[in-house]
Tab-separated table of C-alpha atoms in Angstrom:
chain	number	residue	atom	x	y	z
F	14	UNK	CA	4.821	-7.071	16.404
F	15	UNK	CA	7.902	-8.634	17.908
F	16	UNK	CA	9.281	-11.574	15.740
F	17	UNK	CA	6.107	-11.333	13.393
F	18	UNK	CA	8.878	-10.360	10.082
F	19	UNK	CA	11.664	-13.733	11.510
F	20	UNK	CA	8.410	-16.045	11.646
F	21	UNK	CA	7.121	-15.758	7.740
F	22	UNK	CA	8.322	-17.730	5.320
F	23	UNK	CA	10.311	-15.572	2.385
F	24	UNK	CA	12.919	-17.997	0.269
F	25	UNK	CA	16.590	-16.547	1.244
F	26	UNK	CA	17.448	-15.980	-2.251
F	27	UNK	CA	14.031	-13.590	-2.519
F	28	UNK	CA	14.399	-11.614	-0.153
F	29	UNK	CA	15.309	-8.584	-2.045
F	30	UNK	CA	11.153	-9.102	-3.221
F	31	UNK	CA	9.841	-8.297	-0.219
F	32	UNK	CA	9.660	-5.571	2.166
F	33	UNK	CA	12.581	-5.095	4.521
F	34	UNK	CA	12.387	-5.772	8.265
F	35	UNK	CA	12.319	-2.226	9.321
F	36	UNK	CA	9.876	-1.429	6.506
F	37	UNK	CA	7.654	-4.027	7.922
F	38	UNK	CA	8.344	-2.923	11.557
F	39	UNK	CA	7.454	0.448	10.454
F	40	UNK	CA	4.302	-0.402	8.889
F	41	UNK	CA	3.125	-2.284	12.148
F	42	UNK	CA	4.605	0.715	14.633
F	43	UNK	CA	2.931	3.518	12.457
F	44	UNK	CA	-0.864	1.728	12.095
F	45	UNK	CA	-0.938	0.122	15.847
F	46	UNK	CA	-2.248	3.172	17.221
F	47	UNK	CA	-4.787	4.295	14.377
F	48	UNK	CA	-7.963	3.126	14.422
F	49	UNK	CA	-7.984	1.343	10.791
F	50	UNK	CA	-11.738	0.457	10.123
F	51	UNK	CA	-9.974	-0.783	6.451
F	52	UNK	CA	-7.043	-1.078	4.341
F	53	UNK	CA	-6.023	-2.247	1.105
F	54	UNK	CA	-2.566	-3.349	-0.619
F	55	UNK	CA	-1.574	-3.928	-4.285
F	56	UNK	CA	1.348	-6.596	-4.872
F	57	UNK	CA	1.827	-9.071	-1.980
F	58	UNK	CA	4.829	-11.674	-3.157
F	59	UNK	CA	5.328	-13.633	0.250
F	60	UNK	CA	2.581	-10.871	2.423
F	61	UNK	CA	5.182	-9.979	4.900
F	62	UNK	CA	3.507	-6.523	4.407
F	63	UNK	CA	-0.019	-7.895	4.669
F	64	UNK	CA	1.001	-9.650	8.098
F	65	UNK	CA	1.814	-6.563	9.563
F	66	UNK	CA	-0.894	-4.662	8.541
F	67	UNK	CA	-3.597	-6.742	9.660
F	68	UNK	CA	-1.505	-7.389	12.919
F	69	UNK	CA	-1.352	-4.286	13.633
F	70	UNK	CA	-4.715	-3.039	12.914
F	71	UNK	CA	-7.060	-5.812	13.442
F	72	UNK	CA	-8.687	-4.460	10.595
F	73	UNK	CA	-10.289	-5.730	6.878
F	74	UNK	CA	-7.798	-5.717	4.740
F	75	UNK	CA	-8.174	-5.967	1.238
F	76	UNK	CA	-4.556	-7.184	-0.707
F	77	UNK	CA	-4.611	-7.591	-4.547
F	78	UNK	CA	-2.149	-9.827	-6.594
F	79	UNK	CA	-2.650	-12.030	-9.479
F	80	UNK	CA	0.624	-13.379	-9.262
F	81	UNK	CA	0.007	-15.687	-6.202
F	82	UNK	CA	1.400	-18.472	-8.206
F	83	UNK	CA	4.466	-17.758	-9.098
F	84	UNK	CA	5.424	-17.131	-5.416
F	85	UNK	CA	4.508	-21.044	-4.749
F	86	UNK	CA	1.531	-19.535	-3.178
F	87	UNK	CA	3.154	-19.407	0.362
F	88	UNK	CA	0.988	-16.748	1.357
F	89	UNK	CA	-1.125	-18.997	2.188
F	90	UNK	CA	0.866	-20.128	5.283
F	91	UNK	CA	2.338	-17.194	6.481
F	92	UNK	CA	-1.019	-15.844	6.529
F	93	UNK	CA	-2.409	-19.157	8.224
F	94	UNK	CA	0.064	-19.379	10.567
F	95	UNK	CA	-0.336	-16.215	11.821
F	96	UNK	CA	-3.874	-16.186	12.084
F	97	UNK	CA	-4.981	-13.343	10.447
F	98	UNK	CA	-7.444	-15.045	7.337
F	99	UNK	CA	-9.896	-13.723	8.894
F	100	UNK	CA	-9.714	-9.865	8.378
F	101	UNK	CA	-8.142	-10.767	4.824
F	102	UNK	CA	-10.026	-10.117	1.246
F	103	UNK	CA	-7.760	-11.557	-1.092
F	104	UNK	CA	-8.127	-10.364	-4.730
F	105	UNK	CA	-6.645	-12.127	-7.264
F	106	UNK	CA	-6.505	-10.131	-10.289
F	107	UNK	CA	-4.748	-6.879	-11.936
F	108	UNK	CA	-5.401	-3.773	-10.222
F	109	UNK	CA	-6.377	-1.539	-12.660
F	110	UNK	CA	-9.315	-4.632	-13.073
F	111	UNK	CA	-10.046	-5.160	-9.293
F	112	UNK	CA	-9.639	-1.424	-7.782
F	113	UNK	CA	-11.820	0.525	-10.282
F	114	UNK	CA	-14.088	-2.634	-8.992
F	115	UNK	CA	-13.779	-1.600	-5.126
F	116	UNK	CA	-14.296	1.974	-6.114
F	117	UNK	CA	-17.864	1.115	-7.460
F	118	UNK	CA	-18.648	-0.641	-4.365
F	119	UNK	CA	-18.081	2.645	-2.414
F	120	UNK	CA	-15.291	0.953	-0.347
F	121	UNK	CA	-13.745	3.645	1.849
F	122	UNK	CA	-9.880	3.346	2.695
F	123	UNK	CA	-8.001	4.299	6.042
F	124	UNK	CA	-4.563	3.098	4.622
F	125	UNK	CA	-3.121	2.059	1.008
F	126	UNK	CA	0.074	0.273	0.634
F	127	UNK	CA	1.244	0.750	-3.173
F	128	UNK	CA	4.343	-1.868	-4.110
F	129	UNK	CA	2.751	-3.101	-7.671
F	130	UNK	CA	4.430	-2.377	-10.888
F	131	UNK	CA	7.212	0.330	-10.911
F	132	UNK	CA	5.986	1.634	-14.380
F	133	UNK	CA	4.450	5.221	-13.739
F	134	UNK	CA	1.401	4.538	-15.311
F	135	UNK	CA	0.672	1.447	-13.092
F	136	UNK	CA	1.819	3.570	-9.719
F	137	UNK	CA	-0.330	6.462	-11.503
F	138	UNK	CA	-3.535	4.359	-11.910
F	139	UNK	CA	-3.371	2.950	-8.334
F	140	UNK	CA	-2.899	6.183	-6.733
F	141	UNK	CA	-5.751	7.242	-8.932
F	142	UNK	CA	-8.035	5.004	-7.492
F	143	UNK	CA	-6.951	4.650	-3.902
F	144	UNK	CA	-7.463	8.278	-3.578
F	145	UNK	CA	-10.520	7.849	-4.674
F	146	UNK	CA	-11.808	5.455	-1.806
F	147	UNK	CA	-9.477	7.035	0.844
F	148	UNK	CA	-11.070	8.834	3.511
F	149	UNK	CA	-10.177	12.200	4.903
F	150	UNK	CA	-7.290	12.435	7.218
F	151	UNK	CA	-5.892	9.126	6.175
F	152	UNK	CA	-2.906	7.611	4.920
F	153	UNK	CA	-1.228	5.795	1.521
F	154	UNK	CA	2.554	4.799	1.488
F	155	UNK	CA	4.312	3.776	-1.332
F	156	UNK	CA	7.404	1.826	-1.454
F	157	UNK	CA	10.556	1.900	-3.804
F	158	UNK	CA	11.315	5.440	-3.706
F	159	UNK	CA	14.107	4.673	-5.314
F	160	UNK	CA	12.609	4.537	-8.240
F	161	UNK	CA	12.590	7.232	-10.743
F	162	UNK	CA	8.960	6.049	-11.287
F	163	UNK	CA	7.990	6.080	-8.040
F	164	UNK	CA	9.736	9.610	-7.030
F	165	UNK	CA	7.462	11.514	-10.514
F	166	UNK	CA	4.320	10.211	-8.916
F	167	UNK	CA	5.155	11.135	-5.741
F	168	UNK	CA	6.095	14.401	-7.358
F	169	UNK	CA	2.993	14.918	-9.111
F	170	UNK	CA	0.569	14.507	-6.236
F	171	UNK	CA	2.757	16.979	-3.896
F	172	UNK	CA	2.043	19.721	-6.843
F	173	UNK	CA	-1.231	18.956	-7.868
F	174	UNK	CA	-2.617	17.672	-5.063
F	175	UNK	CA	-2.348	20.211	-2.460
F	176	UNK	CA	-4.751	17.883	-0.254
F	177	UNK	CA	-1.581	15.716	0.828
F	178	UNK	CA	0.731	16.267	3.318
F	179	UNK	CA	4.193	14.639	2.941
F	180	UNK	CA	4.428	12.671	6.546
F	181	UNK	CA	8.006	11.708	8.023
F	182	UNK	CA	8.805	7.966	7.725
F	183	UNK	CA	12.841	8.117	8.598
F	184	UNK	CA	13.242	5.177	6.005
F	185	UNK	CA	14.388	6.502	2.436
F	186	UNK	CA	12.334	3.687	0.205
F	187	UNK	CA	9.034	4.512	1.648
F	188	UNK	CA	6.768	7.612	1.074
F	189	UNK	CA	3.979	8.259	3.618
F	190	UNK	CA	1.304	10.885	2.256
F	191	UNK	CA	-1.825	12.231	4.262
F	192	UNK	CA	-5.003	12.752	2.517
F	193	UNK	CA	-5.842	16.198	4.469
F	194	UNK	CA	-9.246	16.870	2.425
F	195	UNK	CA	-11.911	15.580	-0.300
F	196	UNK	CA	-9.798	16.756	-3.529
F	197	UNK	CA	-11.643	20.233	-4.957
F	198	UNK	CA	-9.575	21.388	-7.575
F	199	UNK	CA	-10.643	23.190	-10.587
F	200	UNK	CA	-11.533	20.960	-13.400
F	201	UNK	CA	-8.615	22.394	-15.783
F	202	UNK	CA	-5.900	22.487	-12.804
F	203	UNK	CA	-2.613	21.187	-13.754
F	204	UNK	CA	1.336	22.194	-12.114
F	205	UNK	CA	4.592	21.308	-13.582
F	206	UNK	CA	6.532	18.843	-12.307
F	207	UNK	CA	9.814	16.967	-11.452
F	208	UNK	CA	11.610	14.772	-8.934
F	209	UNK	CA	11.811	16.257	-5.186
């Protein structure tokens, strides 16, 4: 969306927290075209990603932070201000609290945005779940591939979960994975692993 990313509100000396511009371009250019019935992101800081989702998809969108507070809550205006409340579900808690939560409520997923915690464990857990309520043929990117963190998860699903295609996103901190198929993997199945 043209000047969407130059109209939000991030504090200068921030900026570093939140998505980049092209990161946010590309998350508006690569969902414009899809038809997004829902989506869902963990860790929002000033929502510049959550503006561009639900711009481009006119879509629910589901975004999960407990941390709203210590960002002077200025989510609140950027999201006001650009009109988008409307298609937002705002979940203000942990997300290995609130997504196991979703899952329960048989909430199915066209596209996860993962950006929480840059432990493994936390990018683990998420993953865990989102796949879960992701449907067929649709999409979760993760951001901060530079992460060692980050690039073992990343790893692990490419070798143990042969239902996701790596997709091309031309931008080195993102990774865009395609859920091809409903997971049906032998219960003991396991595959080494290690950066890509």
């Amino acid at each position: 969306m043209p000047n969407l990313y130059d109209r939000l509100i991030i504090p200068e000396e921030n900026r570093l927290t939140s998505i980049r511009k092209e990161e946010a371009e590309f998350l508006y250019d690569f969902l414009k075209d899809k038809d997004i019935k829902s989506s869902l992101e963990v860790w929002l800081a000033y929502w510049c990603s959550t503006c561009h989702i639900i711009s481009a998809t006119d879509a629910l969108h589901y975004a999960i932070d407990p941390y709203q507070d210590d960002y002077g809550n200025i989510w609140l205006k950027n999201v006001r201000d650009s009109w988008l409340s409307d298609k937002l579900i705002f979940v203000k808690e942990l997300s290995h609290n609130a997504l196991p939560k979703l899952s329960e409520e048989w909430l199915e997923l066209d596209f996860a945005f993962i950006d929480w915690w840059h432990k493994f464990d936390d990018i683990f857990i998420d993953f865990y779940y989102i796949d879960l309520m992701l449907v067929q043929w649709w999409y979760v990117l993760f951001h901060d591939n530079w992460m060692k963190s980050t690039k073992f998860n990343i790893s692990w699903i490419l070798n143990n979960k042969p239902n996701y295609t790596l997709m091309e996103t031309n931008i080195d901190n993102l990774v865009l994975l395609k859920k091809d198929w409903v997971d049906n993997r032998l219960w003991s199945h396991f595959e080494d692993f290690s950066i890509i």
